[in-house]
Amino acid sequence: MTARLRPTITTLVFSLFVSAGLRVAGDEGMWTFDNPPLKLLQERYGFTPTPEWLEHVRLASVRFNDGGSGSFVSPTGLVLTNHHVAAGQLQKLSTPKKDYLKDGFYARTRAEEMKSADSELNVLVSMDNVTTQVQSAVKAGQDERQALESRKAEIARTEKESLDKTGLRSDVVALYAGGEYWLYRYKKYTDVRLVFAPERQIAFFGGDPDNFTFPRYDLDMAIFRVYENDKPVETKHFFKWSLKGAKDEELVFVSGHPGSTDRLKTLTQLEFQRDVVYPISIRTIERRLAALRAYGSRGSEQTRQAGDFVFGLENALKALTGEYAGINNAEIFAKKTKEENEFRSLINGKPDWTSAYGSAWDEVARAEQRARELYRPFRFRQLRGSSLAGLAAAIVTYVTEVTKPDAERLDGFHEAQLESLKLGLFSPAPSYSAMDEAVLTDSLQQSLEELGANDPFVKAALGGKPPADIVKATMAGTKVGDPSFRKSLVAGGKAAVDASTDPLIVLARNVDSVVRAARKAWEQEVESVESAAGEKLGRARFAAYGKSAYPDATFTLRLSFGTVKGYPMNGTRAPSMTTLYGLFDRAHSFGLKPPFDLPARWAERRTRLDLTTPLNFVSTLDIIGGNSGSPVLNRQAELVGLIFDGNIESLIGNVVYNEQVNRAVAVHSASMIEGLRKVYDAGPLADELQGIARPAPAAAKKSR
Amino acid sequence: MTARLRPTITTLVFSLFVSAGLRVAGDEGMWTFDNPPLKLLQERYGFTPTPEWLEHVRLASVRFNDGGSGSFVSPTGLVLTNHHVAAGQLQKLSTPKKDYLKDGFYARTRAEEMKSADSELNVLVSMDNVTTQVQSAVKAGQDERQALESRKAEIARTEKESLDKTGLRSDVVALYAGGEYWLYRYKKYTDVRLVFAPERQIAFFGGDPDNFTFPRYDLDMAIFRVYENDKPVETKHFFKWSLKGAKDEELVFVSGHPGSTDRLKTLTQLEFQRDVVYPISIRTIERRLAALRAYGSRGSEQTRQAGDFVFGLENALKALTGEYAGINNAEIFAKKTKEENEFRSLINGKPDWTSAYGSAWDEVARAEQRARELYRPFRFRQLRGSSLAGLAAAIVTYVTEVTKPDAERLDGFHEAQLESLKLGLFSPAPSYSAMDEAVLTDSLQQSLEELGANDPFVKAALGGKPPADIVKATMAGTKVGDPSFRKSLVAGGKAAVDASTDPLIVLARNVDSVVRAARKAWEQEVESVESAAGEKLGRARFAAYGKSAYPDATFTLRLSFGTVKGYPMNGTRAPSMTTLYGLFDRAHSFGLKPPFDLPARWAERRTRLDLTTPLNFVSTLDIIGGNSGSPVLNRQAELVGLIFDGNIESLIGNVVYNEQVNRAVAVHSASMIEGLRKVYDAGPLADELQGIARPAPAAAKKSR
């Protein structure tokens, strides 16, 4: 499966900074909608999307803020995404008695549609270039740290001003490593109701082994309906359903939200990632998974609670392992070295370029040197792993930050960001303190092992006691799992938090200053230098290569194009499509043993199915984690598929795109309809998706 | 597909020589029946085959002398093998009007069973150790060349004596690089009649792309019946058919004839292969394929004629390319280097071993140095590619060789070998002079390019003229395609050949002395040195490691054991089995386009089939080209499958066996029955295979 956006340190720390425009090969590219690849499309495919086409596609595309993409697929608010994007909400809607993640869900009437706990969906309604404004906030004579603060202050001001003026979610986005800044305004939806999800076993057939591979046999879909004022949202910007769906060798598009790429990192940055970040991330996930599996082994209810968490970590682990292999590949590193050398000689070939940009690589190298020293304290001086501890830490930070002028606050706590932040802070989603106890114990044990007993964070958190003891007592006594308690703390402000005797709030308070110091050190000694150098590199790239390029991914809306196409694999060819036949082949090939077992409904209703129906397909579309749930479109902007994964060969796509074997994996539009009609008795929903008129169901009339 | 035995230069030149016993890892090993791995089997699987079990398996196993394996599967002479082993005979039986290779064949009665043109089947009936006899034929003071001649003379004498005494085919086989010599006696069958073959498209579904890969979906089977004195052979040594067939994780055996391995070649030999032999072989096959494809493009009849030839070359090319990649792999070479270094230090650790064997590696190195100089003339001073030219050359050599004392003849022309040789020389199989013209032209053109216009062979063959002109005239005028003409020449002896004005005989005569000289140089300067050194290495290995080992493959009967088991592949797991569902998935995945199209009968009769039937399966069985058609057996020596291929990861098996991913691919016994009964209406044949009694068909009574 394509990872949902993984908020790794990579994303958090670097995504705003050192990337830059790229030169493009083949179907490569994640293009912003202000700079679509019209020339390339015309040259390669003889197709030029009109401005209306582009606007329609943009306005029908949806961002799932908990880490994925989606799209409107009906005039009355139906939104299609992946099961694994919906999984977080499915987990939150589930109870010990009803496991929607595992068993699926179908609302036969609108009244049965279930409101999700804390979904936020965004539609990009406008884009304004604010580069001059942000860059000119930096005053002559400011050093790197001051410059970073000035830019951040201007960004916060711009976002707040826009929010006040328009009421729309307003994000300033750094593209091309700060070569450009854009104000993106989003229409925001928070009443998002579940309409349909299949069983996890068919959505994620083949489980962890088949994840990120192809040929593949997954119905990784889910359908929500978006409401406003308790009524389904009406929109003319939705994708018409193509039952024929994707065809071999056809031109297709994807409009979605790739999370983060490192394609233009400098060599010293890649080396830092390779030598420090990946090994730490991988060993962290491995031990956290072990802790969660031990928790899950206590019983079926514990297994249910850990379901989506385990999936997310397994998914991230497989992705990171593939990326790590890629970044360790000598050929790939040689290619990156060659690219950087060419870029540097181009810049060094013109004296004015040299003086303006030439120092950037050495500046980055200096930042990476410090990063190697600061990374472990930065990463392990935090309460990680547990969502309850995360909520506690966020509340402790929140009440302090909101007392400051907007410009001086930590990222994530600016005025324009508070509404979305509160959606999570006050979410009614259930929490499981025993599970949080297991993961927080492991997390603190790891901090102890990585930093030693004398580290100030470890001392503040543990006070010399074993992590298990501290965490057991903390989780036993905390009320942070109760949304009304969290609300009361936030409402009470700093005074209430300072006075709280809730043990988890106390723990978060005890470590707060150490956490802040580590974050500050990282910001001042790494981020600020990378940021300034990154802006130079971004400008240098415009100077050297022009803007016939796309910026690294930033979890903002992008357009990619490609061809439905098989590829050479394992000595033979992978086809462009799989069929329902293949689902049953793979299941019986493994003797129906998990993770290759068939949901009962699929086994029982096999004879109803047209087994020649295409199930999944691959294309050269350039995607990455965050693109999960994106629509695949044909020239008519009809929906022909649903992105849910990249193949194993695409994992190095974080650093390089290789058109020969890099493939996006999607659910075919025909199999979604086949499944809805013949397995799930969801004919009315299929009709709505296909725009087939039929009398509104009686129950819909009494919809709330 | 597993290659049928490919008679490359590797096999021809080296297989008798420098190999030696191996230390064994896991399920590795191609064991001789005189030294079965009883200890290993007991340790790993708790199973010890009895002497009766071993004898039964040996006597039910069959060698197809045109390059493959098979087994008796009924008490009345039915022999099961692969379609691609039978393909040569299917090609020879076909006519412009009836293409059995493409369309398949089923004899509803015994009267309809079709006698193949020149099949020779062998069953190994006895094995005698003649090591002392052969080794002591070398007299003190003989140099390497004389020693080689002495051994060859003794081998020819032994074979002739055995033939005269027993009437059985008698071959002396060098094992462990001449560490041992064995006299193998074979019961020989030459009345081999075709009973059943499916369409090539289902036998070789997926064509060249899927060849040597897994998951796989092939019904690569064919069935002959062996006759003697115009009656089906009766035997109690046949394998009972297991309809349940192979099961996941089950212990299985294979009894077949692996052609040749290079696992114990020295490093200098491997380097010679890597640097010289593989590149030449690969470029030769590539150009020959181009010539044949150009010929095939002239029309459907030409395509038919070239069918099996093209398949064979494509098969060899894919195998060689995989082997070449393996031998170029730095890790594999490092492993081989480590092994050799360990072996050498062991030998150098004992003074008496050092003096007896220590010089062998340097002697081999010296031979390889000469081989690098002599290889191109040796290889390209021959009339290659064309079977008609091959027949002409064989006749010219034959009439000279048979005038000499047996001991002095070239290999292949000894008294004991003449009967099998004549089977081919006088075969009634059709020939196609236009196709031979195309390939011989290409072959002579290549000799010209590789050796230059002044080379004595090139001069003798072309006399300064373009290859196309020479070959056109030669093929237009020759009668070598006529078996009775060939018989008359052989009968007329040297005088008849010398007097012949047949242009192809004249061409073969013109080059004969140059060919002989090149062969002699190779024998005296390379083969003799390798042979003597190889014997030392073989003995050294016995001294160092004992005989808990198996010799390199020599196209003689071997027993391997292993487990039915999937393996890690392309980021996920390959299952141990595929099913009939998968056949239809892969066909429809590629839109039924060749080579993924379905034979009409399979498409029409799909609904009759139980699609959960296992189609192909993989196991850790250690096999290589020549094993094609071997039976896969369970502990009860029941037939559970039919070997037809190795996976792509197994191609390096020529040099190293890796239990993690090296897999043998087999047709499952259940799918053969399913196909026979439901697709081919061959119920009576299925009954016979399964031992289900039913009245003999009426027509059988009037069988000839």
JSON list of C-alpha atoms in Angstrom, two decimals, chain A residues 208-215 217 248 318 567 569-582 584-586 588-590 593-596 606 611-612 648-649, chain B residues 208-215 217 248 318 567 569-582 584-586 588-590 593-596 606 611-612 648-649:
[
{"chain": "A", "resi": 208, "resn": "ASP", "atom": "CA", "xyz": [2.19, -7.06, 4.85]},
{"chain": "A", "resi": 209, "resn": "PRO", "atom": "CA", "xyz": [3.86, -9.46, 2.36]},
{"chain": "A", "resi": 210, "resn": "ASP", "atom": "CA", "xyz": [1.95, -8.12, -0.65]},
{"chain": "A", "resi": 211, "resn": "ASN", "atom": "CA", "xyz": [2.10, -4.51, 0.58]},
{"chain": "A", "resi": 212, "resn": "PHE", "atom": "CA", "xyz": [4.04, -2.37, -1.92]},
{"chain": "A", "resi": 213, "resn": "THR", "atom": "CA", "xyz": [4.14, -5.13, -4.52]},
{"chain": "A", "resi": 214, "resn": "PHE", "atom": "CA", "xyz": [2.46, -5.98, -7.78]},
{"chain": "A", "resi": 215, "resn": "PRO", "atom": "CA", "xyz": [0.65, -8.00, -9.18]},
{"chain": "A", "resi": 217, "resn": "TYR", "atom": "CA", "xyz": [-5.48, -7.98, -5.68]},
{"chain": "A", "resi": 248, "resn": "ASP", "atom": "CA", "xyz": [-3.68, -0.67, -21.19]},
{"chain": "A", "resi": 318, "resn": "LYS", "atom": "CA", "xyz": [8.18, -1.69, 4.61]},
{"chain": "A", "resi": 567, "resn": "TYR", "atom": "CA", "xyz": [6.93, -3.52, -16.60]},
{"chain": "A", "resi": 569, "resn": "MET", "atom": "CA", "xyz": [9.72, -7.95, -13.26]},
{"chain": "A", "resi": 570, "resn": "ASN", "atom": "CA", "xyz": [11.61, -10.90, -11.85]},
{"chain": "A", "resi": 571, "resn": "GLY", "atom": "CA", "xyz": [12.69, -12.21, -15.23]},
{"chain": "A", "resi": 572, "resn": "THR", "atom": "CA", "xyz": [9.30, -11.73, -16.89]},
{"chain": "A", "resi": 573, "resn": "ARG", "atom": "CA", "xyz": [6.69, -9.01, -17.34]},
{"chain": "A", "resi": 574, "resn": "ALA", "atom": "CA", "xyz": [4.20, -7.72, -14.83]},
{"chain": "A", "resi": 575, "resn": "PRO", "atom": "CA", "xyz": [0.94, -7.06, -16.67]},
{"chain": "A", "resi": 576, "resn": "SER", "atom": "CA", "xyz": [-0.72, -3.66, -16.53]},
{"chain": "A", "resi": 577, "resn": "MET", "atom": "CA", "xyz": [-3.81, -5.21, -14.91]},
{"chain": "A", "resi": 578, "resn": "THR", "atom": "CA", "xyz": [-4.84, -8.00, -12.62]},
{"chain": "A", "resi": 579, "resn": "THR", "atom": "CA", "xyz": [-8.29, -9.60, -12.62]},
{"chain": "A", "resi": 580, "resn": "LEU", "atom": "CA", "xyz": [-10.65, -11.10, -10.06]},
{"chain": "A", "resi": 581, "resn": "TYR", "atom": "CA", "xyz": [-9.40, -14.51, -11.24]},
{"chain": "A", "resi": 582, "resn": "GLY", "atom": "CA", "xyz": [-6.06, -13.58, -9.73]},
{"chain": "A", "resi": 584, "resn": "PHE", "atom": "CA", "xyz": [-8.88, -16.37, -6.15]},
{"chain": "A", "resi": 585, "resn": "ASP", "atom": "CA", "xyz": [-5.63, -17.79, -7.53]},
{"chain": "A", "resi": 586, "resn": "ARG", "atom": "CA", "xyz": [-3.52, -16.11, -4.90]},
{"chain": "A", "resi": 588, "resn": "HIS", "atom": "CA", "xyz": [-5.96, -20.75, -3.13]},
{"chain": "A", "resi": 589, "resn": "SER", "atom": "CA", "xyz": [-2.23, -20.71, -3.92]},
{"chain": "A", "resi": 590, "resn": "PHE", "atom": "CA", "xyz": [-1.63, -20.11, -0.24]},
{"chain": "A", "resi": 593, "resn": "LYS", "atom": "CA", "xyz": [-4.14, -19.10, 4.93]},
{"chain": "A", "resi": 594, "resn": "PRO", "atom": "CA", "xyz": [-3.91, -15.54, 6.33]},
{"chain": "A", "resi": 595, "resn": "PRO", "atom": "CA", "xyz": [-3.05, -13.02, 5.05]},
{"chain": "A", "resi": 596, "resn": "PHE", "atom": "CA", "xyz": [-4.37, -14.70, 1.90]},
{"chain": "A", "resi": 606, "resn": "ARG", "atom": "CA", "xyz": [-17.71, -15.97, -6.17]},
{"chain": "A", "resi": 611, "resn": "LEU", "atom": "CA", "xyz": [-13.89, -12.94, -12.84]},
{"chain": "A", "resi": 612, "resn": "THR", "atom": "CA", "xyz": [-12.42, -11.24, -15.90]},
{"chain": "A", "resi": 648, "resn": "ILE", "atom": "CA", "xyz": [8.28, -2.21, -4.48]},
{"chain": "A", "resi": 649, "resn": "GLU", "atom": "CA", "xyz": [10.47, -0.73, -7.22]},
{"chain": "B", "resi": 208, "resn": "ASP", "atom": "CA", "xyz": [9.72, -16.52, -23.47]},
{"chain": "B", "resi": 209, "resn": "PRO", "atom": "CA", "xyz": [8.81, -13.85, -20.88]},
{"chain": "B", "resi": 210, "resn": "ASP", "atom": "CA", "xyz": [7.51, -16.37, -18.33]},
{"chain": "B", "resi": 211, "resn": "ASN", "atom": "CA", "xyz": [10.18, -18.93, -19.16]},
{"chain": "B", "resi": 212, "resn": "PHE", "atom": "CA", "xyz": [12.34, -19.60, -16.07]},
{"chain": "B", "resi": 213, "resn": "THR", "atom": "CA", "xyz": [10.02, -17.64, -13.79]},
{"chain": "B", "resi": 214, "resn": "PHE", "atom": "CA", "xyz": [7.45, -18.35, -11.13]},
{"chain": "B", "resi": 215, "resn": "PRO", "atom": "CA", "xyz": [4.49, -18.04, -10.43]},
{"chain": "B", "resi": 217, "resn": "TYR", "atom": "CA", "xyz": [0.86, -21.61, -15.34]},
{"chain": "B", "resi": 248, "resn": "ASP", "atom": "CA", "xyz": [2.92, -27.53, 0.73]},
{"chain": "B", "resi": 318, "resn": "LYS", "atom": "CA", "xyz": [17.45, -16.92, -21.28]},
{"chain": "B", "resi": 567, "resn": "TYR", "atom": "CA", "xyz": [10.08, -18.23, -1.30]},
{"chain": "B", "resi": 569, "resn": "MET", "atom": "CA", "xyz": [10.15, -12.75, -4.23]},
{"chain": "B", "resi": 570, "resn": "ASN", "atom": "CA", "xyz": [10.04, -9.16, -5.39]},
{"chain": "B", "resi": 571, "resn": "GLY", "atom": "CA", "xyz": [9.17, -7.78, -1.96]},
{"chain": "B", "resi": 572, "resn": "THR", "atom": "CA", "xyz": [6.56, -10.42, -1.17]},
{"chain": "B", "resi": 573, "resn": "ARG", "atom": "CA", "xyz": [6.25, -14.20, -1.16]},
{"chain": "B", "resi": 574, "resn": "ALA", "atom": "CA", "xyz": [5.84, -16.54, -4.07]},
{"chain": "B", "resi": 575, "resn": "PRO", "atom": "CA", "xyz": [3.42, -19.29, -3.04]},
{"chain": "B", "resi": 576, "resn": "SER", "atom": "CA", "xyz": [4.36, -22.94, -3.29]},
{"chain": "B", "resi": 577, "resn": "MET", "atom": "CA", "xyz": [1.51, -23.52, -5.76]},
{"chain": "B", "resi": 578, "resn": "THR", "atom": "CA", "xyz": [-0.43, -21.81, -8.47]},
{"chain": "B", "resi": 579, "resn": "THR", "atom": "CA", "xyz": [-3.96, -22.77, -9.48]},
{"chain": "B", "resi": 580, "resn": "LEU", "atom": "CA", "xyz": [-6.00, -22.86, -12.68]},
{"chain": "B", "resi": 581, "resn": "TYR", "atom": "CA", "xyz": [-7.52, -19.55, -11.54]},
{"chain": "B", "resi": 582, "resn": "GLY", "atom": "CA", "xyz": [-4.09, -18.03, -12.08]},
{"chain": "B", "resi": 584, "resn": "PHE", "atom": "CA", "xyz": [-7.04, -17.32, -16.50]},
{"chain": "B", "resi": 585, "resn": "ASP", "atom": "CA", "xyz": [-5.88, -14.31, -14.48]},
{"chain": "B", "resi": 586, "resn": "ARG", "atom": "CA", "xyz": [-2.61, -14.04, -16.32]},
{"chain": "B", "resi": 588, "resn": "HIS", "atom": "CA", "xyz": [-6.88, -11.82, -19.07]},
{"chain": "B", "resi": 589, "resn": "SER", "atom": "CA", "xyz": [-4.31, -9.58, -17.36]},
{"chain": "B", "resi": 590, "resn": "PHE", "atom": "CA", "xyz": [-2.58, -9.33, -20.71]},
{"chain": "B", "resi": 593, "resn": "LYS", "atom": "CA", "xyz": [-2.51, -11.22, -26.23]},
{"chain": "B", "resi": 594, "resn": "PRO", "atom": "CA", "xyz": [0.26, -13.68, -27.20]},
{"chain": "B", "resi": 595, "resn": "PRO", "atom": "CA", "xyz": [2.16, -15.21, -25.51]},
{"chain": "B", "resi": 596, "resn": "PHE", "atom": "CA", "xyz": [-0.66, -15.03, -22.96]},
{"chain": "B", "resi": 606, "resn": "ARG", "atom": "CA", "xyz": [-13.30, -23.18, -18.64]},
{"chain": "B", "resi": 611, "resn": "LEU", "atom": "CA", "xyz": [-10.24, -23.72, -10.97]},
{"chain": "B", "resi": 612, "resn": "THR", "atom": "CA", "xyz": [-8.86, -24.39, -7.51]},
{"chain": "B", "resi": 648, "resn": "ILE", "atom": "CA", "xyz": [14.91, -17.29, -12.52]},
{"chain": "B", "resi": 649, "resn": "GLU", "atom": "CA", "xyz": [16.76, -17.30, -9.21]}
]
